[in-house]
Coordinates of C-alpha atoms in Angstrom, one line a residue:
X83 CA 71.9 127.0 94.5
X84 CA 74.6 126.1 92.1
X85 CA 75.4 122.0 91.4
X86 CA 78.3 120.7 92.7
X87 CA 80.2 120.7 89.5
X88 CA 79.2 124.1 88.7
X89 CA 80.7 125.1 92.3
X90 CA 83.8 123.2 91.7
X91 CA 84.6 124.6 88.5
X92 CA 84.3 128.3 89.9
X93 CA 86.7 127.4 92.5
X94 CA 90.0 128.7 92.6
X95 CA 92.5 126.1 92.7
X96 CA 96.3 126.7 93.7
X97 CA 98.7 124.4 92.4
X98 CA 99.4 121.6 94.3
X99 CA 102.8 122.1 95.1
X100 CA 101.7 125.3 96.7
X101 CA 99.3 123.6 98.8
X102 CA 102.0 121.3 100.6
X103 CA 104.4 124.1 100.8
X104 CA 102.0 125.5 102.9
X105 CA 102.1 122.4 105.3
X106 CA 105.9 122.7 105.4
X107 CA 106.4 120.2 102.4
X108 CA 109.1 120.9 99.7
X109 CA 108.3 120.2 96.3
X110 CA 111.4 117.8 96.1
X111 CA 108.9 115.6 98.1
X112 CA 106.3 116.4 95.5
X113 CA 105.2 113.9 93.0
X114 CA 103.0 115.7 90.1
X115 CA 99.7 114.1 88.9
X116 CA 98.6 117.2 87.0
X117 CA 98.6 120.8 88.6
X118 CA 96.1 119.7 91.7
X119 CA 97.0 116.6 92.3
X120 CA 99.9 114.9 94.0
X121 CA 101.4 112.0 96.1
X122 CA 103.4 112.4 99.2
X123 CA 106.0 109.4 100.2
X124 CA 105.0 108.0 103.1
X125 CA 108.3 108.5 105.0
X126 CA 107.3 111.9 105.8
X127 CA 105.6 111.1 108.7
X128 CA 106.6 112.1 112.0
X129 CA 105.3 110.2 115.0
X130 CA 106.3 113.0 117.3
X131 CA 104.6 115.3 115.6
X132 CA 101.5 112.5 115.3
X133 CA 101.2 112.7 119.7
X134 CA 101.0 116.2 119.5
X135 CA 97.8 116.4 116.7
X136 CA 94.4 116.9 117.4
X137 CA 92.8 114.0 115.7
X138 CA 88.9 114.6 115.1
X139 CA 86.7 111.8 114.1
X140 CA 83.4 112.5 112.2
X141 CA 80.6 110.1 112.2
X142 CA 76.8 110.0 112.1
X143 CA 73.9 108.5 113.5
X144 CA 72.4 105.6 111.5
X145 CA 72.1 106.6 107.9
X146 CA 68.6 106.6 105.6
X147 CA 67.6 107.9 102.1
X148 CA 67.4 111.1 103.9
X149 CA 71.4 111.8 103.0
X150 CA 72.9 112.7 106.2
X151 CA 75.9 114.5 104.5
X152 CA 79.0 113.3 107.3
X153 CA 81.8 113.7 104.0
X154 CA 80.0 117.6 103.7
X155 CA 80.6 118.0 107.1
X156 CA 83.9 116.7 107.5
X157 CA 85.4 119.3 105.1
X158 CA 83.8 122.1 106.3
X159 CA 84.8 121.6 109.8
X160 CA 88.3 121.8 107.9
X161 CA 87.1 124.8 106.5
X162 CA 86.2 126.7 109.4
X163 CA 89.2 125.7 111.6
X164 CA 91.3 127.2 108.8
X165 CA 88.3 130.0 109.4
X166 CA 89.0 130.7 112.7
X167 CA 93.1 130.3 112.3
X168 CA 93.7 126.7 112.9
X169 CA 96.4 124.9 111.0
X170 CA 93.8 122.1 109.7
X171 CA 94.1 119.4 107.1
X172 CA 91.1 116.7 106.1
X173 CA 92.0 112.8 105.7
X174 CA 89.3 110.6 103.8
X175 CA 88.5 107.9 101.7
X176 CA 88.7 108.0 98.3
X177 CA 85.6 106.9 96.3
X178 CA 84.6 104.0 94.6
X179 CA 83.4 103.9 90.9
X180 CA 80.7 101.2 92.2
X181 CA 78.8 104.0 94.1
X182 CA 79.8 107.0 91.8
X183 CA 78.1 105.3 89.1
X184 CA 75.3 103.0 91.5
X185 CA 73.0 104.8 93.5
X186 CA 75.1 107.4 95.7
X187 CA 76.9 109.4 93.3
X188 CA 80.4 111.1 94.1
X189 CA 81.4 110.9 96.8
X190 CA 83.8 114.1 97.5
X191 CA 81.6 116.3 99.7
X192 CA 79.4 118.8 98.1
X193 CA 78.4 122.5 97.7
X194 CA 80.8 124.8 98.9
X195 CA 82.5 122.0 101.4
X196 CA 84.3 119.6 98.2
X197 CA 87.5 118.5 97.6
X198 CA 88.8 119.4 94.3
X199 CA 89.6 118.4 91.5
X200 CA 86.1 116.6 92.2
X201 CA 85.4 115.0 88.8
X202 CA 89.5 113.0 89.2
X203 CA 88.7 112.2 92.7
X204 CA 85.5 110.6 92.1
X205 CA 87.3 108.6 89.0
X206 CA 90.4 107.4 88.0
X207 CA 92.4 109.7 90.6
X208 CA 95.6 108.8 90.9
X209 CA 95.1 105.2 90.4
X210 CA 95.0 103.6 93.5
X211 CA 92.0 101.4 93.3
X212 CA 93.4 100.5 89.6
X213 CA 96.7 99.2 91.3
X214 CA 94.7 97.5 94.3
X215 CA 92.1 95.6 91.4
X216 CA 95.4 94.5 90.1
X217 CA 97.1 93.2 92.4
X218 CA 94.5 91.3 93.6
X219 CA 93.9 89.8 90.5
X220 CA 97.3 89.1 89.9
X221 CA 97.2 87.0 92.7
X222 CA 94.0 85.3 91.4
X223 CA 95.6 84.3 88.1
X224 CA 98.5 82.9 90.0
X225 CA 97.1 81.2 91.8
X226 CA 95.2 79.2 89.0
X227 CA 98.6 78.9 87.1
X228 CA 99.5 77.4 90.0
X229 CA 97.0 74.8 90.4
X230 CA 96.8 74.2 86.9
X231 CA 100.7 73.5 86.7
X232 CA 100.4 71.1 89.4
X233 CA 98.1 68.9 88.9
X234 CA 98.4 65.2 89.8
X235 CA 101.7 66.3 91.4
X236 CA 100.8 66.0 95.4
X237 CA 100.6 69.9 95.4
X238 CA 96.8 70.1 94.9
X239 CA 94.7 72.6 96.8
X240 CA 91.4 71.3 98.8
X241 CA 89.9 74.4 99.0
X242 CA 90.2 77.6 97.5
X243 CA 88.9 81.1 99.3
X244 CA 90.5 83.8 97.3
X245 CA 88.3 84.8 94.9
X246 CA 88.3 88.1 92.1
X247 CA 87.8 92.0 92.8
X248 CA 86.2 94.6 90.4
X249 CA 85.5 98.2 91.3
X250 CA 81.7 98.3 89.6
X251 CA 78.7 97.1 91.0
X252 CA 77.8 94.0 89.1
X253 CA 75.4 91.5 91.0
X254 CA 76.2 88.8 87.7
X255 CA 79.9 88.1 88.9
X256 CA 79.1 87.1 92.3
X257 CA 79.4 83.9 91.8
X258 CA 81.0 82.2 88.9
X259 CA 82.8 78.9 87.1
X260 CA 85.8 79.7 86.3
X261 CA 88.5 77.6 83.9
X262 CA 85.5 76.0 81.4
X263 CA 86.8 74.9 78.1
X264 CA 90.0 72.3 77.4
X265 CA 93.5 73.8 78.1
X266 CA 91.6 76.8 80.4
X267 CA 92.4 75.4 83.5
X268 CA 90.8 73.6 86.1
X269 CA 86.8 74.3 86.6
X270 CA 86.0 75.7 90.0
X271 CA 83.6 78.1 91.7
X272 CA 84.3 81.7 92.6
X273 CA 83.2 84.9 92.3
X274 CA 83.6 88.4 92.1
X275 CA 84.1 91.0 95.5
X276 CA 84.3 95.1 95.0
X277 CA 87.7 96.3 95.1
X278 CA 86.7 98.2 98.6
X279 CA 85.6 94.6 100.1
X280 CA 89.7 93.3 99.0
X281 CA 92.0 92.2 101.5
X282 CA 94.6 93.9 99.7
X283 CA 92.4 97.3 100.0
X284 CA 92.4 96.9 103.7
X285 CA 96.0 95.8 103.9
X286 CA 97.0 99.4 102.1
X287 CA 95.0 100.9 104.9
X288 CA 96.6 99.3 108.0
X289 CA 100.1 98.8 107.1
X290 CA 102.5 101.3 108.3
X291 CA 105.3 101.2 105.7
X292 CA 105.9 99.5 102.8
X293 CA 108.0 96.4 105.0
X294 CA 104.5 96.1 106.9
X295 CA 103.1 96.2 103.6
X296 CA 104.8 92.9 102.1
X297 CA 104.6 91.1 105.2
X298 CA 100.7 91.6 105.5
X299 CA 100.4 90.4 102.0
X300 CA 103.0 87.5 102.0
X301 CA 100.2 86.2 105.1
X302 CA 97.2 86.1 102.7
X303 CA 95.5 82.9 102.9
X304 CA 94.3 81.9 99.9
X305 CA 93.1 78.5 100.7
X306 CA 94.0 75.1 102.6
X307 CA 95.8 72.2 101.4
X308 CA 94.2 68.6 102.0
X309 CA 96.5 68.1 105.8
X310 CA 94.5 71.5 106.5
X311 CA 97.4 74.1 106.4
X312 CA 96.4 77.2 105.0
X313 CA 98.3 78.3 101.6
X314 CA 99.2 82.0 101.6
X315 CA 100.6 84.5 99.2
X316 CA 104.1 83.7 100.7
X317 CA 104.1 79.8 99.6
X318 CA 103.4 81.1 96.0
X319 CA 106.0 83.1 96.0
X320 CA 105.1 86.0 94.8
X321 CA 104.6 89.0 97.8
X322 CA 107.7 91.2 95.8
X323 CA 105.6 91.2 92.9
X324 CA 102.7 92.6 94.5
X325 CA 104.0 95.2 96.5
X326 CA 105.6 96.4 93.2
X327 CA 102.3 96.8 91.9
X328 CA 101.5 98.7 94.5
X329 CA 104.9 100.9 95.1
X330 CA 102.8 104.0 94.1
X331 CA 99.5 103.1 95.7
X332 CA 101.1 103.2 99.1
X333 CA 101.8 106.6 99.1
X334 CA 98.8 109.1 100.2
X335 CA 97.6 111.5 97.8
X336 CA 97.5 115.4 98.5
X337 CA 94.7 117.5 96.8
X338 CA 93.2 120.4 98.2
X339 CA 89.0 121.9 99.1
X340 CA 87.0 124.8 98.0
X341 CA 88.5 126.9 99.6
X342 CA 92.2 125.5 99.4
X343 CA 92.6 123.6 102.7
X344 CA 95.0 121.0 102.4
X345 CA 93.3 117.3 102.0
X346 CA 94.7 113.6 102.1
X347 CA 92.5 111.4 100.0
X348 CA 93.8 107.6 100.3
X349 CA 92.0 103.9 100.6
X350 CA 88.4 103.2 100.5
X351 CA 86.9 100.3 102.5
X352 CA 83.5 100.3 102.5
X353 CA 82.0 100.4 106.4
X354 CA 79.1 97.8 105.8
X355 CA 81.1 95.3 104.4
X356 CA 84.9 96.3 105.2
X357 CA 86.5 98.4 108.1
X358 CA 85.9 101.5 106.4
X359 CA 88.6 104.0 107.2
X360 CA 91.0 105.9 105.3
X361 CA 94.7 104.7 105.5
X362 CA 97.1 104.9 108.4
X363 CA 99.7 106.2 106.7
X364 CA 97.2 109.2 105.1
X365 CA 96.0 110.2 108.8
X366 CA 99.6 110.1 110.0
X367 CA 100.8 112.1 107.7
X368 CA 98.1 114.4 108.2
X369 CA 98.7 114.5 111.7
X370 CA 102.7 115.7 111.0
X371 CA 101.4 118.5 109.4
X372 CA 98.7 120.2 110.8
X373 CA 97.6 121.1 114.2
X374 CA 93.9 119.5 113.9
X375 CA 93.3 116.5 111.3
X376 CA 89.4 116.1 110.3
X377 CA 89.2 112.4 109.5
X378 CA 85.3 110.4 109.2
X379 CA 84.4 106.5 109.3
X380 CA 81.8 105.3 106.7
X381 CA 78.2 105.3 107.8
X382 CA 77.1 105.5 111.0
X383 CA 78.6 105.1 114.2
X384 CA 77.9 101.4 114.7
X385 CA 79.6 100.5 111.6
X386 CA 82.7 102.9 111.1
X387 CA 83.4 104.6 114.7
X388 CA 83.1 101.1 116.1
X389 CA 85.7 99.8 113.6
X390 CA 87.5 103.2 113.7
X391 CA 88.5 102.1 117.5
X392 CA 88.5 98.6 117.7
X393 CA 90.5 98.1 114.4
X394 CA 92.4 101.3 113.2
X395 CA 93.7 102.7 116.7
X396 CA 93.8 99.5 117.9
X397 CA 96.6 99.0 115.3
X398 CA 97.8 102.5 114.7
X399 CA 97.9 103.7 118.1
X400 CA 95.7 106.4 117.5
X401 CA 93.7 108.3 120.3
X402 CA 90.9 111.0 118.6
X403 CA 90.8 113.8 121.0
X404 CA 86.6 114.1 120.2
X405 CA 83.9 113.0 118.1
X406 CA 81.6 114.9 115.6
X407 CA 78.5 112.9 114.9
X408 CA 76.4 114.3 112.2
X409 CA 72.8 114.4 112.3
X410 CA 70.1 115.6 110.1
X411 CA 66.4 116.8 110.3
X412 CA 65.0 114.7 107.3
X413 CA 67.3 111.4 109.5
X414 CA 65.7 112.1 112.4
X415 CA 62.3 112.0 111.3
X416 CA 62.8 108.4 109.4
X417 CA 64.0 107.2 112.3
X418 CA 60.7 108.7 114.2
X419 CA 58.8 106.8 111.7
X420 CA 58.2 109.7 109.5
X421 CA 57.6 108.9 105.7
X422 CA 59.8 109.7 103.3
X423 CA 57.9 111.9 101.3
X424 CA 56.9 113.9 104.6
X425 CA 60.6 114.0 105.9
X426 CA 60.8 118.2 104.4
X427 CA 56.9 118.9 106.2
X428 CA 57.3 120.6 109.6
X429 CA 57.5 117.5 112.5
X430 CA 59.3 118.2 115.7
X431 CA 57.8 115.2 117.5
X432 CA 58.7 113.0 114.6
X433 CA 62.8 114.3 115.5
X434 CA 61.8 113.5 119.1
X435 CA 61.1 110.0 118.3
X436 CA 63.9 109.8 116.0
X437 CA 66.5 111.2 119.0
X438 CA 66.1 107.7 120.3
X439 CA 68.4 107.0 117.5
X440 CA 71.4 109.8 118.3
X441 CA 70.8 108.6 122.0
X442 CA 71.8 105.2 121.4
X443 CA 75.0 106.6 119.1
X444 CA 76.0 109.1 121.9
X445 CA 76.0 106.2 124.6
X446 CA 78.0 103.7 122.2
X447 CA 80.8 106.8 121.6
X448 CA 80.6 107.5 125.6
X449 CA 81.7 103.6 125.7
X450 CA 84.8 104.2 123.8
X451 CA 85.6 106.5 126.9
X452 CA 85.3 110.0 123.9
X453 CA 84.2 113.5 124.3
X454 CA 81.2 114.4 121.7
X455 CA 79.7 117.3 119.6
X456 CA 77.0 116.5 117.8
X457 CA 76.9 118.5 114.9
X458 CA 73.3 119.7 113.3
X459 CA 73.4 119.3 109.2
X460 CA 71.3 122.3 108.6
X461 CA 69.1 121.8 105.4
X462 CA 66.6 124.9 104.4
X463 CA 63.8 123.0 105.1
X464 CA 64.7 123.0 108.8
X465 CA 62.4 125.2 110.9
X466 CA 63.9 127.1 114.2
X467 CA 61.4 124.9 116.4
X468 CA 63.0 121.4 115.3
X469 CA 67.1 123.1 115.3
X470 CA 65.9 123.5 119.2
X471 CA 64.4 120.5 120.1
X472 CA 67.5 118.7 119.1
X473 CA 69.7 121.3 120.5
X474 CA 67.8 120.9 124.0
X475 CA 68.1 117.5 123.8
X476 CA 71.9 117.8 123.4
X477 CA 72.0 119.8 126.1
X478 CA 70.0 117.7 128.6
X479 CA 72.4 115.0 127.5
X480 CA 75.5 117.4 128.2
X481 CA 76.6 117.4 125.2
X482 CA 77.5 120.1 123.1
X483 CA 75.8 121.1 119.8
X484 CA 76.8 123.0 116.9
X485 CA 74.7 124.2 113.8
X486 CA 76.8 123.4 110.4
X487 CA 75.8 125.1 107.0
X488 CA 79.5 124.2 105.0
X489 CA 77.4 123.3 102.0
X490 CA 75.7 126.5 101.3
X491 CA 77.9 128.9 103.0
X492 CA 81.5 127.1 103.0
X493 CA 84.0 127.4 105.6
X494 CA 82.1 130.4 107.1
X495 CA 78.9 128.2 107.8
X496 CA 81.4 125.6 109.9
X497 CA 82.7 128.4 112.6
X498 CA 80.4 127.6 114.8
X499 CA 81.0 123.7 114.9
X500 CA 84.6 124.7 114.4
X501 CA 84.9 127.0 117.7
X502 CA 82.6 124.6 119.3
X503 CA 85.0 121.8 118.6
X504 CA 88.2 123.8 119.9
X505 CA 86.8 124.9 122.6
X506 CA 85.3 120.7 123.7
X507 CA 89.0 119.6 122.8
X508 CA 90.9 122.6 125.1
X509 CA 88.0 121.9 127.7
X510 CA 87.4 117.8 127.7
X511 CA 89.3 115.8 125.3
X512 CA 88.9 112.4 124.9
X513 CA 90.6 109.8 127.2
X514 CA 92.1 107.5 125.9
X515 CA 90.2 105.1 123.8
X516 CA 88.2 102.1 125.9
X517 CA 87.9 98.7 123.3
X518 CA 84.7 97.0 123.0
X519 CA 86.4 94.0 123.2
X520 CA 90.1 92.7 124.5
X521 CA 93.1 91.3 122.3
X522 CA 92.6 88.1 124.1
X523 CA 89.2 87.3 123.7
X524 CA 87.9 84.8 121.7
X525 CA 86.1 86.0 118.2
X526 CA 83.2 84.2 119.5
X527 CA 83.3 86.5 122.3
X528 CA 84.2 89.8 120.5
X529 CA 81.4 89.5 118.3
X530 CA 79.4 89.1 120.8
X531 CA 80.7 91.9 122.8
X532 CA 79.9 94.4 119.6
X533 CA 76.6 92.6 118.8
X534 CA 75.0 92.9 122.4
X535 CA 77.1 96.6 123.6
X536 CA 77.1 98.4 120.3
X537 CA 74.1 96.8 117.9
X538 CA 71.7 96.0 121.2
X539 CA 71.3 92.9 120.3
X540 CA 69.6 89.9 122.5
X541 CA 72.4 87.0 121.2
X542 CA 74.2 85.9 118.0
X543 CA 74.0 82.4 116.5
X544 CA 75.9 81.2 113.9
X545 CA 75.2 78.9 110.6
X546 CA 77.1 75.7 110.5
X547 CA 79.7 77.4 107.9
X548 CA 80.4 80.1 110.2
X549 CA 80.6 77.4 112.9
X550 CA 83.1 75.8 111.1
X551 CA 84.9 79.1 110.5
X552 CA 84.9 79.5 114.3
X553 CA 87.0 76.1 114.3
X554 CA 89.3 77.1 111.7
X555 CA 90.3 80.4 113.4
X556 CA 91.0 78.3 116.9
X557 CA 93.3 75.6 115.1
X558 CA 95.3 78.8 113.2
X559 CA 95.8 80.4 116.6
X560 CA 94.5 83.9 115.4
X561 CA 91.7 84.3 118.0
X562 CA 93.4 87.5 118.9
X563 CA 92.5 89.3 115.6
X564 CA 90.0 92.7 116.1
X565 CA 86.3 91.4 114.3
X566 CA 84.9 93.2 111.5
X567 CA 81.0 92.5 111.4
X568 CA 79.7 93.2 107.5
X569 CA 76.3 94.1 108.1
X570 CA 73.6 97.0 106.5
X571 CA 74.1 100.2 107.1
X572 CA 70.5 101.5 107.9
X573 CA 69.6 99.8 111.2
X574 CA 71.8 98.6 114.6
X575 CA 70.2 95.6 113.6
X576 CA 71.0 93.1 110.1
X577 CA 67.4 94.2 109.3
X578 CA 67.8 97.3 107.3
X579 CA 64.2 98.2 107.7
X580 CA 64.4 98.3 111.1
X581 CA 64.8 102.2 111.7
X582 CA 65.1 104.0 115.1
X583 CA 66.7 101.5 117.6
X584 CA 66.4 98.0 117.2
X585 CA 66.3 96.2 120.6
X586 CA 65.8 92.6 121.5
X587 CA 66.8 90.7 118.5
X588 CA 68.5 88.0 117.3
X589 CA 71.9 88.6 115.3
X590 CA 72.5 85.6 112.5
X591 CA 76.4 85.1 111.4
X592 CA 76.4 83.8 108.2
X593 CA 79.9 83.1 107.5
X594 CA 83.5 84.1 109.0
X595 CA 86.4 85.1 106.3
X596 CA 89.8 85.0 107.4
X597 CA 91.5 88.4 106.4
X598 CA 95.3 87.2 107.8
X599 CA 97.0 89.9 105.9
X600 CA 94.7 92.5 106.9
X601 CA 95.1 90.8 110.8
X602 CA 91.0 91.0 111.2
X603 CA 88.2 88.5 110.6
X604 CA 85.4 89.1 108.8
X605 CA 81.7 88.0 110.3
X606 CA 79.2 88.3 107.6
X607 CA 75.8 89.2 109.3
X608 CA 72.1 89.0 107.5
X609 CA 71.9 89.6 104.0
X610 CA 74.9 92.2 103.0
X611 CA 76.5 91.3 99.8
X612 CA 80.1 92.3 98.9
X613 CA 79.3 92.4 96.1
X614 CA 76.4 95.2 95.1
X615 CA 73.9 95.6 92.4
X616 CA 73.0 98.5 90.2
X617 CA 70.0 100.3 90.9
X618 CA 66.9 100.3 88.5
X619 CA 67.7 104.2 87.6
X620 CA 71.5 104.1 88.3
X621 CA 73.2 107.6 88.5
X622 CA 75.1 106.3 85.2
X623 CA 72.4 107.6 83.5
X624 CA 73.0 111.1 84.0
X625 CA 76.4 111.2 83.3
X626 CA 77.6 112.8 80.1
X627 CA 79.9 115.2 78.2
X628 CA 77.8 117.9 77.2
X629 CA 80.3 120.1 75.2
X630 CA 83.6 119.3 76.5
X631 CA 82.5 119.1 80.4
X632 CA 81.8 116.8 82.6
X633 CA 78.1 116.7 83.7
X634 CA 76.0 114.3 86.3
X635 CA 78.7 113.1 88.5
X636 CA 77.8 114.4 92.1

């Protein structure tokens, strides 16, 4: 089969401004990046058009290095609704440079099921994360302006928590001196986040205009003075300048896939260490202009769905009428206990041990009171014996199964999942969406509630810094902010060799982080690092280009 770039440059594209005519749009409304590229202002959304959507969320079960493909999926179930004569339109994240040049790679689906212009979406795009890595750093340099101008004056800061954002994995800046040298300010420790672990980042996703915009980031705390009252963006004095930076930014951006289904691409929280959903304002807008909106969470269920729910239509007032959750053969099997180099040999009891791992998934979405199809990643090393066993599983668990082959055979190879998805919304929708956890319960509690219901964990304890984070949250009278646990992505657990279903252990909190603007606190679980390292081989390597064209980037 053809590379992903290969594909996407035989593509025909249709100019952008054709693409949101389409969605009812007028190119007055249009602002050009290019031919294929666009933003749309925010304003257009229409909340009473948003109640009458059908929102779909795509997840996955827990992911491995067997790719599980949930971003493939989610644009060819776009694909085949506009198939089967659906007005559809995908919402996603937009990637991150650390990733696209780490160990994953792009990170705008693949085969015949990509959003296009891939090689812009995967870089620079419209500049977004640009304007997001500024702003936050702009704050940062303020801030030390402002400590070094008022020194000795009363005004001094006893602790500082804001620290610097860069979109590339670099394990050397997580944590650093900064102001060394006469006249370079005043020495202290920080350190370096990736731009999708900002607060700023998960600001843009969660406000809902730009007015919710300022006033999230004028609430940014960005440490404590020595009576212990926090200082935020709004007592330096400098919110108006921030939001300018980010005038653009808030507006989603319109491209378009493979085969010319409409696509908002906007925000990029990672799930194992942020929320991990695309904006509000990108699936609302969606939602005003189409009749089913494909949107995903990062990773798998436990991480994005979770936060998906408790966080996003918590705050949006969203309510997905169903659930995909992606599987995989090659998943499955890891998950059985199956070695990786075995994960393409023939092994249906290896995807029967594995199920255990869906199982869990399909009981934590059944929680959230939503209707589920679990859709079956076909890869060519699947065999008709292992499609069934999952597909009678499915079906002993009443749930409905679909087979999805978007990469190789585009929107065609997503009818089935598409019909099967129509037909599970017309039939049994999803209620309306049950929290883990209630506004009014303490964080203490609420991560409790997602580490025992959704993770399976025995109990939580908590280091003496997260302790005194607890404290801190209680005397700022914020206890009613949703949690957001950062933990790894490849086990319920923090262990992230603990495959399958973890049960009966112990989940350590390492620290709590106060996200004020963002309205969430941050509980940093095991080991996770927001900041990432490169890989030994890093896909940088295999970038290049060879005359004229881009090559290596998928």
């Amino acid at each position: 089969m053809k590379s992903d770039i290969e594909i996407a440059r035989e593509a025909k594209l249709e100019k952008i401004n054709d693409i949101a005519s389409d969605i009812g749009i007028s190119g007055e409304e249009v602002w050009n990046y290019g031919k294929y590229m666009a933003k749309i202002p925010w304003e257009l959304i229409d909340e009473e058009k948003v109640k009458k959507s059908n929102l779909i969320l795509v997840t996955a079960i827990t992911p491995t290095k067997a790719e599980i493909g949930k971003t493939t999926v989610s644009i060819g179930l776009a694909l085949g609704l506009k198939k089967i004569g659906k007005k559809s339109i995908v919402a996603l994240r937009e990637p991150s440079l650390g990733p696209c040049f780490g160990m994953k790679g792009g990170a705008a689906g693949g085969g015949y099921a990509q959003v296009l212009p891939m090689e812009n979406i995967n870089l620079h795009f419209t500049g977004d994360f640009h304007a997001i890595t500024s702003a936050h750093n702009m704050i940062s340099a303020l801030l030390d302006n402002y400590i070094h101008q008022n020194r000795g004056t009363g005004k001094e800061l006893k602790e500082i928590v804001w620290k610097r954002v860069l979109d590339i994995n670099d394990r050397a800046l997580r944590k650093i001196v900064t102001g060394l040298g006469a006249g370079n300010g005043t020495p202290a420790e920080s350190g370096f986040d990736i731009t999708p672990a900002s607060e700023i980042m998960a600001i843009l996703c969660l406000a809902t205009s730009q007015e919710d915009l300022r006033r999230r980031i004028e609430k940014i705390v960005l440490g404590y003075e020595y009576d212990g009252n926090p200082f935020t963006v709004k007592d330096l004095g400098v919110a108006g300048a921030i939001v300018v930076l980010l005038k653009d930014a808030i507006n989603p951006n319109l491209v378009q896939t493979t085969e010319n289904t409409p696509a908002f691409i906007h925000g990029g929280p990672f799930a194992n260490i942020a929320h991990g959903c695309n904006s509000i304002l990108a699936t609302k807008i969606a939602m005003s202009h189409a009749d089913y909106v494909v949107t995903e969470a990062g990773f798998g269920a436990d991480l994005g769905a979770e936060k998906f729910f408790n966080i996003k239509c918590r705050k949006a007032n969203l309510n997905p009428k169903l659930i995909v959750i992606v599987a995989t053969a090659q998943a499955l099997k890891m998950h059985g206990g199956v070695a990786l180099p075995d994960i393409n040999k023939p092994d249906v009891e290896g995807i029967k041990r594995g199920l255990a791992n869906l199982g869990k998934h399909l009981e934590n979405l059944k929680s959230f009171s939503q209707s589920v199809v679990v859709a079956f990643n076909k890869y060519a090393s699947d065999t008709d014996e292992e499609i069934a066993c999952v597909r009678e599983y499915c079906r002993n668990n009443e749930v409905a199964f679909a087979l999805n082959t978007a990469y190789s055979d585009g929107g065609a190879g997503a009818v089935e999942l598409a019909e099967t998805v129509v037909k599970a919304i017309k039939n049994n929708p999803s209620s309306m969406v049950s929290f883990t956890y209630r506004d009014e319960d303490n964080v203490r509690t609420k991560i409790e509630k997602v580490a025992k219901n959704i993770y399976g964990a025995r109990s939580v304890f908590y280091t003496k810094k997260a302790l005194k984070g607890l404290k801190k949250i209680t005397d700022l009278g914020i206890e009613h902010y949703p949690v957001c646990i950062a933990k790894t992505q490849y086990s319920f657990s923090a262990d992230p060799s603990a495959y399958g279903v973890a049960k009966d252990f112990d989940l350590e909190i390492k620290e709590l982080i106060i996200n004020n603007g963002a309205e969430f606190i941050v509980g940093i679980a095991g080991e996770i690092l927001r900041m990432p390292g490169l890989p030994k081989n890093p896909q940088v390597l295999k970038m290049d280009i060879v005359n004229g064209q881009l090559e290596g980037l998928s």
